[in-house]
Short mmCIF file of N, CA and C in Angstrom, two decimals:
data_model
loop_
_atom_site.label_atom_id
_atom_site.label_comp_id
_atom_site.label_asym_id
_atom_site.label_seq_id
_atom_site.Cartn_x
_atom_site.Cartn_y
_atom_site.Cartn_z
N UNK A 1 0.73 -1.01 0.12
CA UNK A 1 -0.03 0.15 -0.10
C UNK A 1 0.91 1.36 -0.05
N UNK A 2 0.65 2.16 -0.67
CA UNK A 2 1.22 3.42 -0.91
C UNK A 2 0.80 4.28 0.26
N UNK A 3 1.74 5.26 0.58
CA UNK A 3 1.21 6.21 1.57
C UNK A 3 0.86 7.55 0.82
N UNK A 4 0.00 8.26 1.60
CA UNK A 4 -0.57 9.50 1.28
C UNK A 4 0.60 10.51 0.88
N UNK A 5 0.61 11.22 -0.14
CA UNK A 5 1.55 12.35 -0.55
C UNK A 5 1.78 13.50 0.62
N UNK A 6 2.87 13.69 0.83
CA UNK A 6 2.75 14.83 1.97
C UNK A 6 2.56 16.25 1.49
N UNK A 7 2.36 16.29 0.02
CA UNK A 7 2.15 17.77 -0.44
C UNK A 7 0.53 17.87 -0.50
N UNK A 8 -0.19 16.97 -0.70
CA UNK A 8 -1.63 17.18 -0.47
C UNK A 8 -2.20 15.83 0.13
N UNK A 9 -2.74 16.07 1.44
CA UNK A 9 -3.00 14.75 2.19
C UNK A 9 -4.32 14.22 1.82
N UNK A 10 -5.26 15.18 1.09
CA UNK A 10 -6.41 14.58 0.39
C UNK A 10 -6.43 13.76 -0.56
N UNK A 11 -5.46 13.74 -1.44
CA UNK A 11 -5.49 12.82 -2.48
C UNK A 11 -4.32 11.99 -2.44
N UNK A 12 -4.36 10.74 -2.88
CA UNK A 12 -3.34 9.62 -3.08
C UNK A 12 -3.12 9.74 -4.33
N UNK A 13 -1.86 9.75 -4.91
CA UNK A 13 -1.61 10.13 -6.26
C UNK A 13 -1.69 8.68 -7.13
N UNK A 14 -1.30 7.54 -6.58
CA UNK A 14 -1.37 6.45 -7.50
C UNK A 14 -2.79 5.93 -7.86
N UNK A 15 -2.72 5.20 -8.86
CA UNK A 15 -4.11 4.87 -9.36
C UNK A 15 -4.72 3.77 -8.74
N UNK A 16 -3.84 2.85 -8.04
CA UNK A 16 -4.66 1.70 -7.31
C UNK A 16 -4.07 1.67 -5.77
N UNK A 17 -4.11 2.91 -5.33
CA UNK A 17 -3.89 3.11 -3.75
C UNK A 17 -4.97 2.88 -2.72
N UNK A 18 -4.93 2.41 -1.87
CA UNK A 18 -5.82 2.13 -1.05
C UNK A 18 -5.47 2.62 0.62
N UNK A 19 -6.59 3.11 1.19
CA UNK A 19 -6.37 3.50 2.56
C UNK A 19 -6.92 2.29 3.42
N UNK A 20 -5.88 1.53 4.42
CA UNK A 20 -6.33 0.67 5.07
C UNK A 20 -7.85 0.75 5.89
N UNK A 21 -7.81 1.76 6.40
CA UNK A 21 -9.24 1.94 7.34
C UNK A 21 -10.46 2.44 6.54
N UNK A 22 -10.22 2.68 5.23
CA UNK A 22 -11.40 3.32 4.47
C UNK A 22 -12.27 2.17 3.83
N UNK A 23 -13.56 2.15 4.38
CA UNK A 23 -14.43 1.28 4.06
C UNK A 23 -14.62 1.15 2.58
N UNK A 24 -14.72 2.12 1.84
CA UNK A 24 -14.84 2.16 0.44
C UNK A 24 -13.80 1.85 -0.34
N UNK A 25 -12.29 1.86 0.17
CA UNK A 25 -11.27 1.28 -0.46
C UNK A 25 -11.06 -0.13 -0.16
N UNK A 26 -11.72 -0.56 0.83
CA UNK A 26 -11.80 -1.93 1.07
C UNK A 26 -12.91 -2.80 0.25
N UNK A 27 -13.93 -2.17 -0.10
CA UNK A 27 -15.05 -2.67 -1.02
C UNK A 27 -14.30 -2.58 -2.29
N UNK A 28 -13.66 -1.67 -2.75
CA UNK A 28 -12.99 -1.66 -4.11
C UNK A 28 -11.91 -2.74 -4.21
N UNK A 29 -11.15 -2.89 -3.08
CA UNK A 29 -10.24 -4.11 -3.07
C UNK A 29 -10.65 -5.24 -3.27
N UNK A 30 -11.94 -5.32 -2.65
CA UNK A 30 -12.59 -6.84 -2.53
C UNK A 30 -13.03 -7.36 -4.01
N UNK A 31 -13.36 -6.33 -4.62
CA UNK A 31 -13.85 -6.48 -6.20
C UNK A 31 -14.95 -7.66 -6.10
N UNK A 32 -15.96 -7.38 -5.47
CA UNK A 32 -16.93 -8.60 -5.18
C UNK A 32 -17.98 -8.29 -6.22
N UNK A 33 -18.31 -9.19 -7.07
CA UNK A 33 -19.38 -8.86 -8.08
C UNK A 33 -20.81 -8.60 -7.65
N UNK A 34 -20.85 -9.45 -6.36
CA UNK A 34 -22.13 -9.21 -5.81
C UNK A 34 -22.49 -7.79 -5.19
N UNK A 35 -21.50 -7.12 -5.14
CA UNK A 35 -21.40 -5.70 -4.59
C UNK A 35 -21.36 -4.71 -5.44
N UNK A 36 -20.42 -4.87 -6.37
CA UNK A 36 -19.99 -3.87 -7.50
C UNK A 36 -20.53 -4.21 -8.65
N UNK A 37 -21.49 -2.95 -9.23
CA UNK A 37 -22.18 -3.00 -10.34
C UNK A 37 -21.60 -2.47 -11.61
N UNK A 38 -22.43 -2.89 -12.89
CA UNK A 38 -21.81 -2.30 -13.97
C UNK A 38 -22.54 -1.08 -14.35
N UNK A 39 -22.12 -0.16 -15.20
CA UNK A 39 -20.81 -0.14 -15.51
C UNK A 39 -19.57 0.24 -14.74
N UNK A 40 -18.45 -0.16 -15.10
CA UNK A 40 -17.25 0.23 -13.98
C UNK A 40 -16.15 0.47 -15.02
N UNK A 41 -15.12 1.00 -14.38
CA UNK A 41 -13.77 1.16 -15.13
C UNK A 41 -12.93 1.20 -14.19
N UNK A 42 -11.48 1.51 -14.73
CA UNK A 42 -10.35 1.48 -13.94
C UNK A 42 -10.33 2.99 -13.04
N UNK A 43 -11.23 3.88 -13.01
CA UNK A 43 -11.43 5.09 -12.48
C UNK A 43 -12.27 4.97 -11.39
N UNK A 44 -13.44 4.16 -11.45
CA UNK A 44 -14.57 4.28 -10.52
C UNK A 44 -15.31 2.79 -10.47
N UNK A 45 -16.12 2.62 -9.30
CA UNK A 45 -16.86 1.49 -9.29
C UNK A 45 -18.43 1.94 -8.65
N UNK A 46 -19.11 1.20 -8.87
CA UNK A 46 -20.68 1.53 -8.72
C UNK A 46 -21.17 0.46 -7.75
N UNK A 47 -21.55 0.96 -6.54
CA UNK A 47 -22.27 0.09 -5.58
C UNK A 47 -23.73 0.68 -5.27
N UNK A 48 -24.46 -0.28 -4.65
CA UNK A 48 -25.91 0.32 -4.04
C UNK A 48 -25.53 0.79 -2.73
N UNK A 49 -26.28 1.91 -2.45
CA UNK A 49 -26.06 2.29 -0.97
C UNK A 49 -26.82 1.33 -0.05
N UNK A 50 -26.04 1.16 1.06
CA UNK A 50 -26.58 0.10 2.14
C UNK A 50 -27.64 0.79 2.95
N UNK A 51 -27.68 2.09 2.81
CA UNK A 51 -28.85 2.78 3.46
C UNK A 51 -29.57 3.75 2.55
N UNK A 52 -30.38 3.14 1.22
CA UNK A 52 -30.91 3.89 0.52
C UNK A 52 -32.09 4.92 0.94
N UNK A 53 -31.76 6.21 0.36
CA UNK A 53 -32.90 7.05 0.87
C UNK A 53 -33.98 7.24 -0.33
N UNK A 54 -33.92 6.48 -1.38
CA UNK A 54 -34.75 6.61 -2.35
C UNK A 54 -35.01 5.22 -2.90
N UNK A 55 -35.94 4.98 -3.90
CA UNK A 55 -36.15 3.67 -4.44
C UNK A 55 -34.83 3.17 -5.40
N UNK A 56 -34.13 3.99 -5.86
CA UNK A 56 -32.76 3.96 -6.60
C UNK A 56 -31.81 4.85 -5.97
N UNK A 57 -30.72 4.46 -5.25
CA UNK A 57 -29.78 5.06 -4.73
C UNK A 57 -28.42 4.39 -4.95
N UNK A 58 -27.65 4.90 -5.72
CA UNK A 58 -26.34 4.24 -6.05
C UNK A 58 -25.10 5.35 -5.53
N UNK A 59 -24.15 4.56 -5.25
CA UNK A 59 -22.95 5.48 -5.19
C UNK A 59 -21.80 5.17 -6.25
N UNK A 60 -21.23 6.06 -6.69
CA UNK A 60 -20.01 5.81 -7.77
C UNK A 60 -18.82 6.33 -7.00
N UNK A 61 -18.00 5.42 -6.61
CA UNK A 61 -16.86 5.55 -5.86
C UNK A 61 -15.56 5.70 -6.76
N UNK A 62 -14.90 6.75 -6.37
CA UNK A 62 -13.65 6.78 -7.20
C UNK A 62 -12.45 5.70 -6.84
N UNK A 63 -11.90 5.16 -7.73
CA UNK A 63 -11.08 4.07 -7.36
C UNK A 63 -9.83 4.38 -6.62
N UNK A 64 -9.35 5.71 -6.97
CA UNK A 64 -8.34 6.37 -6.14
C UNK A 64 -8.90 7.03 -4.95
N UNK A 65 -8.06 6.76 -3.88
CA UNK A 65 -8.65 7.34 -2.62
C UNK A 65 -8.34 8.88 -2.51
N UNK A 66 -9.66 9.43 -2.84
CA UNK A 66 -9.75 11.03 -2.88
C UNK A 66 -10.69 11.32 -1.57
N UNK A 67 -10.23 12.20 -0.82
CA UNK A 67 -11.00 12.68 0.49
C UNK A 67 -12.43 12.85 0.33
N UNK A 68 -12.64 14.06 -0.59
CA UNK A 68 -13.85 14.47 -0.84
C UNK A 68 -13.96 14.93 -2.26
N UNK A 69 -15.07 15.35 -2.97
CA UNK A 69 -15.26 16.18 -4.11
C UNK A 69 -14.65 17.65 -3.79
N UNK A 70 -14.56 18.06 -2.90
CA UNK A 70 -13.82 19.25 -2.38
C UNK A 70 -12.76 19.56 -2.61
N UNK A 71 -11.73 18.18 -2.56
CA UNK A 71 -10.42 17.87 -2.82
C UNK A 71 -9.95 17.83 -4.42
N UNK A 72 -11.07 17.77 -5.45
CA UNK A 72 -10.60 18.00 -6.71
C UNK A 72 -10.15 19.17 -7.14
N UNK A 73 -9.06 19.13 -7.87
CA UNK A 73 -8.51 20.16 -8.55
C UNK A 73 -8.92 20.60 -9.87
N UNK A 74 -8.78 21.77 -10.34
CA UNK A 74 -9.07 22.23 -11.95
C UNK A 74 -7.91 21.54 -12.88
N UNK A 75 -7.85 20.42 -12.83
CA UNK A 75 -6.91 19.91 -13.91
C UNK A 75 -7.67 18.76 -14.89
N UNK A 76 -7.02 18.42 -15.78
CA UNK A 76 -7.57 17.55 -16.95
C UNK A 76 -8.04 16.14 -16.30
N UNK A 77 -7.04 15.69 -15.37
CA UNK A 77 -7.10 14.39 -14.84
C UNK A 77 -8.42 14.47 -13.95
N UNK A 78 -8.47 15.33 -12.86
CA UNK A 78 -9.84 15.40 -12.19
C UNK A 78 -11.02 15.58 -12.92
N UNK A 79 -10.94 16.52 -13.96
CA UNK A 79 -12.10 16.69 -14.60
C UNK A 79 -12.50 15.49 -15.54
N UNK A 80 -11.59 14.67 -15.97
CA UNK A 80 -11.88 13.49 -16.57
C UNK A 80 -12.51 12.63 -15.61
N UNK A 81 -12.07 12.29 -14.48
CA UNK A 81 -12.74 11.48 -13.58
C UNK A 81 -13.93 11.81 -13.26
N UNK A 82 -14.17 13.00 -12.96
CA UNK A 82 -15.53 13.39 -12.41
C UNK A 82 -16.79 13.19 -13.52
N UNK A 83 -16.25 13.87 -14.86
CA UNK A 83 -17.02 13.65 -16.05
C UNK A 83 -17.32 11.95 -16.23
N UNK A 84 -16.39 11.03 -16.13
CA UNK A 84 -16.66 9.79 -16.29
C UNK A 84 -17.52 9.01 -15.15
N UNK A 85 -17.61 9.61 -13.75
CA UNK A 85 -18.33 9.17 -12.74
C UNK A 85 -19.69 9.50 -13.00
N UNK A 86 -19.88 10.91 -13.59
CA UNK A 86 -21.34 11.33 -13.89
C UNK A 86 -21.90 10.67 -14.87
N UNK A 87 -21.12 10.21 -16.04
CA UNK A 87 -21.66 9.40 -17.16
C UNK A 87 -22.17 8.04 -16.56
N UNK A 88 -21.23 7.51 -15.74
CA UNK A 88 -21.57 6.26 -14.90
C UNK A 88 -22.78 6.17 -14.21
N UNK A 89 -22.96 7.26 -13.67
CA UNK A 89 -24.21 7.58 -12.67
C UNK A 89 -25.37 7.54 -13.68
N UNK A 90 -25.45 8.15 -14.72
CA UNK A 90 -26.38 8.39 -15.61
C UNK A 90 -26.87 7.12 -16.13
N UNK A 91 -25.74 6.28 -16.36
CA UNK A 91 -25.90 4.97 -17.05
C UNK A 91 -26.67 4.02 -16.18
N UNK A 92 -26.25 4.06 -14.91
CA UNK A 92 -26.94 2.97 -13.98
C UNK A 92 -28.41 3.64 -13.66
N UNK A 93 -28.81 4.94 -13.67
CA UNK A 93 -30.21 5.30 -13.43
C UNK A 93 -30.99 4.83 -14.62
N UNK A 94 -30.40 5.16 -15.87
CA UNK A 94 -31.05 4.72 -17.02
C UNK A 94 -31.13 3.06 -16.99
N UNK A 95 -30.24 2.29 -16.58
CA UNK A 95 -30.57 0.80 -16.70
C UNK A 95 -31.38 0.48 -15.74
N UNK A 96 -31.73 1.52 -14.56
CA UNK A 96 -32.83 0.98 -13.59
C UNK A 96 -34.20 1.73 -13.99
N UNK A 97 -34.30 2.27 -15.09
CA UNK A 97 -35.57 2.85 -15.73
C UNK A 97 -35.93 4.19 -15.26
N UNK A 98 -34.86 4.92 -14.63
CA UNK A 98 -35.10 6.29 -14.24
C UNK A 98 -34.97 7.32 -15.49
N UNK A 99 -35.80 8.50 -15.33
CA UNK A 99 -35.90 9.33 -16.38
C UNK A 99 -34.88 10.48 -16.07
N UNK A 100 -33.82 10.56 -16.93
CA UNK A 100 -32.89 11.45 -16.54
C UNK A 100 -33.44 12.96 -17.08
N UNK A 101 -34.45 13.14 -17.82
CA UNK A 101 -35.17 14.25 -18.20
C UNK A 101 -35.56 15.10 -16.69
N UNK A 102 -35.65 14.27 -15.71
CA UNK A 102 -36.09 15.07 -14.33
C UNK A 102 -34.88 15.36 -13.63
N UNK A 103 -33.67 15.53 -14.23
CA UNK A 103 -32.54 16.02 -13.53
C UNK A 103 -32.53 17.66 -13.57
N UNK A 104 -33.41 18.28 -12.52
CA UNK A 104 -33.61 19.72 -12.71
C UNK A 104 -34.04 20.08 -11.23
N UNK A 105 -33.87 21.14 -10.76
CA UNK A 105 -33.96 21.69 -9.65
C UNK A 105 -34.75 23.26 -9.56
N UNK A 106 -35.76 23.45 -8.71
CA UNK A 106 -36.42 24.74 -8.57
C UNK A 106 -35.62 25.65 -8.23
N UNK A 107 -35.45 26.61 -8.76
CA UNK A 107 -34.66 27.89 -8.51
C UNK A 107 -35.56 28.94 -7.93
N UNK A 108 -36.85 28.73 -7.86
CA UNK A 108 -37.89 29.67 -7.51
C UNK A 108 -37.79 29.72 -5.95
N UNK A 109 -37.89 31.18 -5.37
CA UNK A 109 -37.84 31.15 -3.99
C UNK A 109 -39.17 32.00 -3.70
N UNK A 110 -39.92 32.32 -4.50
CA UNK A 110 -41.15 33.29 -4.41
C UNK A 110 -42.05 32.70 -3.24
N UNK A 111 -42.66 31.66 -3.59
CA UNK A 111 -43.82 31.24 -2.55
C UNK A 111 -43.23 29.74 -1.94
N UNK A 112 -43.19 29.55 -0.82
CA UNK A 112 -42.66 28.37 -0.26
C UNK A 112 -43.38 27.13 -0.84
N UNK A 113 -44.94 27.17 -0.72
CA UNK A 113 -45.67 26.08 -0.95
C UNK A 113 -45.37 25.59 -2.54
N UNK A 114 -45.04 26.61 -3.59
CA UNK A 114 -44.89 26.21 -4.76
C UNK A 114 -43.51 25.50 -4.80
N UNK A 115 -42.75 25.87 -4.14
CA UNK A 115 -41.26 25.28 -4.09
C UNK A 115 -41.65 23.96 -3.56
N UNK A 116 -42.36 23.76 -2.40
CA UNK A 116 -42.55 22.57 -1.54
C UNK A 116 -42.97 21.50 -2.79
N UNK A 117 -44.08 21.85 -3.41
CA UNK A 117 -44.58 21.04 -4.54
C UNK A 117 -43.70 20.52 -5.50
N UNK A 118 -43.00 21.68 -6.09
CA UNK A 118 -41.84 21.28 -6.99
C UNK A 118 -40.70 20.16 -6.61
N UNK A 119 -40.31 20.55 -5.28
CA UNK A 119 -39.21 19.55 -4.63
C UNK A 119 -39.75 18.25 -4.34
N UNK A 120 -41.08 18.07 -4.17
CA UNK A 120 -41.75 16.74 -4.15
C UNK A 120 -41.77 15.96 -5.09
N UNK A 121 -41.59 16.39 -6.59
CA UNK A 121 -41.73 15.83 -7.79
C UNK A 121 -40.77 14.80 -7.78
N UNK A 122 -40.88 13.95 -8.93
CA UNK A 122 -39.77 12.86 -9.18
C UNK A 122 -38.59 13.44 -9.80
N UNK A 123 -37.84 14.19 -8.86
CA UNK A 123 -36.46 14.60 -9.50
C UNK A 123 -35.42 13.42 -9.11
N UNK A 124 -34.51 13.57 -10.27
CA UNK A 124 -33.18 12.93 -10.09
C UNK A 124 -32.29 13.60 -9.03
N UNK A 125 -31.64 13.23 -8.04
CA UNK A 125 -30.64 13.81 -7.57
C UNK A 125 -29.30 13.38 -7.78
N UNK A 126 -28.28 14.13 -8.15
CA UNK A 126 -26.95 13.80 -8.37
C UNK A 126 -25.99 14.70 -7.76
N UNK A 127 -25.19 14.10 -6.71
CA UNK A 127 -24.40 15.25 -6.24
C UNK A 127 -23.47 14.62 -5.01
N UNK A 128 -22.94 15.42 -4.12
CA UNK A 128 -21.94 14.97 -3.11
C UNK A 128 -22.42 15.54 -1.92
N UNK A 129 -22.09 14.91 -0.79
CA UNK A 129 -21.99 15.63 0.46
C UNK A 129 -20.90 16.51 0.60
N UNK A 130 -20.90 17.78 0.86
CA UNK A 130 -19.86 18.62 1.07
C UNK A 130 -19.26 18.73 2.50
N UNK A 131 -17.98 18.81 2.60
CA UNK A 131 -17.38 18.62 3.90
C UNK A 131 -18.03 19.87 4.75
N UNK A 132 -18.06 19.62 6.04
CA UNK A 132 -17.79 18.64 6.70
C UNK A 132 -18.93 17.62 6.98
N UNK A 133 -19.99 17.66 5.98
CA UNK A 133 -20.98 16.92 6.12
C UNK A 133 -21.17 15.61 5.32
N UNK A 134 -20.13 14.77 5.56
CA UNK A 134 -20.07 13.38 4.92
C UNK A 134 -19.54 12.57 6.06
N UNK A 135 -19.95 11.18 5.81
CA UNK A 135 -19.87 10.20 6.86
C UNK A 135 -18.58 9.43 6.39
N UNK A 136 -18.05 9.16 5.24
CA UNK A 136 -16.97 8.53 4.69
C UNK A 136 -16.14 9.20 3.86
N UNK A 137 -14.82 9.38 4.42
CA UNK A 137 -13.88 10.34 3.80
C UNK A 137 -13.26 9.65 2.50
N UNK A 138 -14.12 9.22 1.51
CA UNK A 138 -13.55 8.66 0.29
C UNK A 138 -14.84 9.30 -0.77
N UNK A 139 -14.26 9.94 -1.68
CA UNK A 139 -15.13 10.64 -2.67
C UNK A 139 -16.23 9.60 -3.37
N UNK A 140 -17.57 9.77 -2.99
CA UNK A 140 -18.47 8.97 -3.73
C UNK A 140 -19.65 9.91 -4.22
N UNK A 141 -20.04 9.63 -5.40
CA UNK A 141 -21.09 10.44 -6.16
C UNK A 141 -22.37 9.78 -5.99
N UNK A 142 -23.33 10.54 -5.22
CA UNK A 142 -24.61 9.97 -5.06
C UNK A 142 -25.53 9.96 -6.16
N UNK A 143 -26.23 9.10 -6.66
CA UNK A 143 -27.19 8.97 -7.82
C UNK A 143 -28.33 8.54 -7.33
N UNK A 144 -29.64 9.42 -7.24
CA UNK A 144 -30.93 9.22 -6.45
C UNK A 144 -31.96 9.35 -7.31
N UNK A 145 -32.93 8.55 -7.18
CA UNK A 145 -34.26 8.73 -8.08
C UNK A 145 -35.04 7.59 -7.56
N UNK A 146 -36.35 8.24 -7.48
CA UNK A 146 -37.27 9.39 -7.54
C UNK A 146 -36.97 10.21 -6.14
N UNK A 147 -36.73 11.41 -6.09
CA UNK A 147 -36.82 12.17 -5.07
C UNK A 147 -38.02 12.12 -4.50
N UNK A 148 -39.18 11.79 -4.87
CA UNK A 148 -40.43 11.68 -4.41
C UNK A 148 -40.62 10.66 -3.50
N UNK A 149 -39.59 9.50 -3.57
CA UNK A 149 -39.81 8.38 -2.63
C UNK A 149 -38.78 8.66 -1.53
N UNK A 150 -38.19 9.90 -1.25
CA UNK A 150 -37.36 10.11 -0.21
C UNK A 150 -38.13 10.71 0.82
N UNK A 151 -37.55 10.48 2.37
CA UNK A 151 -38.28 11.16 3.48
C UNK A 151 -38.19 12.62 3.27
N UNK A 152 -38.89 13.34 4.08
CA UNK A 152 -39.04 14.82 3.90
C UNK A 152 -37.70 15.33 4.35
N UNK A 153 -37.07 14.69 5.31
CA UNK A 153 -35.65 15.43 5.75
C UNK A 153 -34.66 15.01 4.64
N UNK A 154 -34.74 13.91 4.08
CA UNK A 154 -33.58 13.70 2.96
C UNK A 154 -33.87 14.54 1.87
N UNK A 155 -35.18 14.74 1.45
CA UNK A 155 -35.71 15.38 0.05
C UNK A 155 -35.30 16.92 0.48
N UNK A 156 -35.70 17.48 1.38
CA UNK A 156 -35.30 18.86 1.90
C UNK A 156 -34.23 19.32 2.43
N UNK A 157 -33.47 18.33 3.10
CA UNK A 157 -32.28 18.77 3.94
C UNK A 157 -30.93 17.90 3.37
N UNK A 158 -30.77 16.83 3.65
CA UNK A 158 -29.76 15.84 3.77
C UNK A 158 -29.34 15.79 2.01
N UNK A 159 -30.34 15.62 1.22
CA UNK A 159 -29.76 15.64 -0.37
C UNK A 159 -30.63 16.61 -1.29
N UNK A 160 -30.59 17.86 -0.55
CA UNK A 160 -31.25 18.88 -1.44
C UNK A 160 -30.20 20.08 -1.74
N UNK A 161 -29.76 20.15 -2.82
CA UNK A 161 -28.61 21.12 -3.28
C UNK A 161 -29.33 22.58 -3.43
N UNK A 162 -30.77 22.66 -3.41
CA UNK A 162 -31.25 24.09 -3.61
C UNK A 162 -31.29 24.80 -2.19
N UNK A 163 -31.49 24.04 -1.09
CA UNK A 163 -31.46 24.85 0.25
C UNK A 163 -30.66 24.35 1.27
N UNK A 164 -29.66 23.67 0.91
CA UNK A 164 -28.79 23.29 1.87
C UNK A 164 -27.23 23.38 1.41
N UNK A 165 -26.70 23.49 2.51
CA UNK A 165 -24.95 23.42 2.37
C UNK A 165 -24.34 21.91 2.79
N UNK A 166 -25.23 21.03 2.90
CA UNK A 166 -25.06 19.71 3.26
C UNK A 166 -24.48 18.77 1.96
N UNK A 167 -25.33 19.19 0.83
CA UNK A 167 -25.31 18.23 -0.27
C UNK A 167 -25.20 19.19 -1.52
N UNK A 168 -24.12 19.03 -2.63
CA UNK A 168 -24.09 19.98 -3.45
C UNK A 168 -24.40 19.16 -4.93
N UNK A 169 -24.96 19.81 -5.54
CA UNK A 169 -25.22 19.26 -7.03
C UNK A 169 -24.11 18.95 -7.79
N UNK A 170 -23.85 17.92 -8.56
CA UNK A 170 -22.76 17.76 -9.31
C UNK A 170 -22.15 18.72 -10.09
N UNK A 171 -23.27 19.45 -10.83
CA UNK A 171 -22.99 20.59 -11.58
C UNK A 171 -22.03 21.52 -10.86
N UNK A 172 -22.38 22.02 -9.56
CA UNK A 172 -21.54 22.84 -8.92
C UNK A 172 -20.04 22.33 -8.70
N UNK A 173 -19.84 21.05 -8.60
CA UNK A 173 -18.52 20.47 -8.55
C UNK A 173 -17.89 20.64 -9.95
N UNK A 174 -18.60 20.30 -10.84
CA UNK A 174 -17.93 20.50 -12.31
C UNK A 174 -17.62 21.90 -12.75
N UNK A 175 -18.21 22.72 -12.18
CA UNK A 175 -18.07 24.13 -12.65
C UNK A 175 -16.73 24.62 -11.70
N UNK A 176 -16.83 24.10 -10.42
CA UNK A 176 -15.61 24.32 -9.61
C UNK A 176 -14.43 24.12 -9.93
N UNK A 177 -14.29 22.73 -10.67
CA UNK A 177 -13.03 22.39 -11.52
C UNK A 177 -12.73 22.85 -12.75
N UNK A 178 -13.73 23.58 -13.38
CA UNK A 178 -13.53 24.03 -14.58
C UNK A 178 -14.29 23.60 -15.86
N UNK A 179 -15.31 22.69 -15.48
CA UNK A 179 -16.04 22.51 -16.43
C UNK A 179 -17.14 23.47 -16.74
N UNK A 180 -17.42 23.56 -17.87
CA UNK A 180 -18.34 24.51 -18.20
C UNK A 180 -19.75 24.35 -17.85
N UNK A 181 -20.28 22.94 -18.34
CA UNK A 181 -21.65 22.66 -18.17
C UNK A 181 -21.61 21.16 -17.97
N UNK A 182 -22.81 20.65 -17.35
CA UNK A 182 -23.02 19.31 -16.91
C UNK A 182 -23.27 18.45 -18.26
N UNK A 183 -23.56 19.20 -19.20
CA UNK A 183 -23.68 18.52 -20.72
C UNK A 183 -22.32 18.18 -21.44
N UNK A 184 -21.26 18.84 -20.86
CA UNK A 184 -20.00 18.55 -21.38
C UNK A 184 -19.57 17.09 -20.85
N UNK A 185 -20.22 16.40 -20.07
CA UNK A 185 -19.68 15.12 -19.54
C UNK A 185 -20.01 14.05 -20.65
N UNK A 186 -19.71 12.72 -20.53
CA UNK A 186 -19.61 11.96 -21.70
C UNK A 186 -21.08 11.40 -21.49
N UNK A 187 -21.59 11.06 -22.72
CA UNK A 187 -23.04 10.30 -22.67
C UNK A 187 -22.93 8.97 -22.12
N UNK A 188 -24.05 8.54 -21.40
CA UNK A 188 -23.89 7.08 -20.64
C UNK A 188 -23.43 6.16 -21.39
N UNK A 189 -23.57 6.12 -22.80
CA UNK A 189 -23.33 4.98 -23.72
C UNK A 189 -21.70 4.86 -23.83
N UNK A 190 -20.95 6.06 -23.73
CA UNK A 190 -19.65 6.16 -23.67
C UNK A 190 -18.81 5.50 -22.77
N UNK A 191 -19.36 5.06 -21.53
CA UNK A 191 -18.63 5.02 -20.37
C UNK A 191 -17.99 3.72 -20.65
N UNK A 192 -16.46 3.54 -20.28
CA UNK A 192 -15.77 2.30 -20.59
C UNK A 192 -16.11 1.40 -19.58
N UNK A 193 -16.83 0.33 -20.14
CA UNK A 193 -17.06 -0.92 -19.41
C UNK A 193 -16.01 -1.80 -19.54
N UNK A 194 -15.67 -2.26 -18.35
CA UNK A 194 -14.43 -3.26 -18.21
C UNK A 194 -14.93 -4.73 -17.50
#
């Protein structure tokens, strides 16, 4: 096992590094086909969340141990990793019958009751818990659908990028590292399946 770089303690620089006490590193290292889903690549794996908050709740785990999405840098390597993870999340949602046209969020703050109704609809949620609001220090993208099957707390607080600093939409992270638009990501069919 390689030790973390002294320059940036959030990112381990080699592609197959594992942190001994990281549960997600251990899941990836075990390579159990009963846990790890398709599509997958040498950059990420996909698993079902063991405590799903909706009918479909998947986690796309970076193969490389990265502490959180906040640790991503505006460089080509990190942009490509995140784009691939987003494409894989879209593909797993499509494979499970989710409608990706529902990947939108209400930006209206005019009348709370209208917002409440909008946020109760069947939206797809795709994003990250933002530090310090995460339980496992290994970057993982949440892909959740439909939001209408979530509890009120999860829908409006824990997994709501519109009204909370706890969870950020994947587009926020993409823009933060220099991607202009979520549509810049690979199409789901171009995900490298291995």
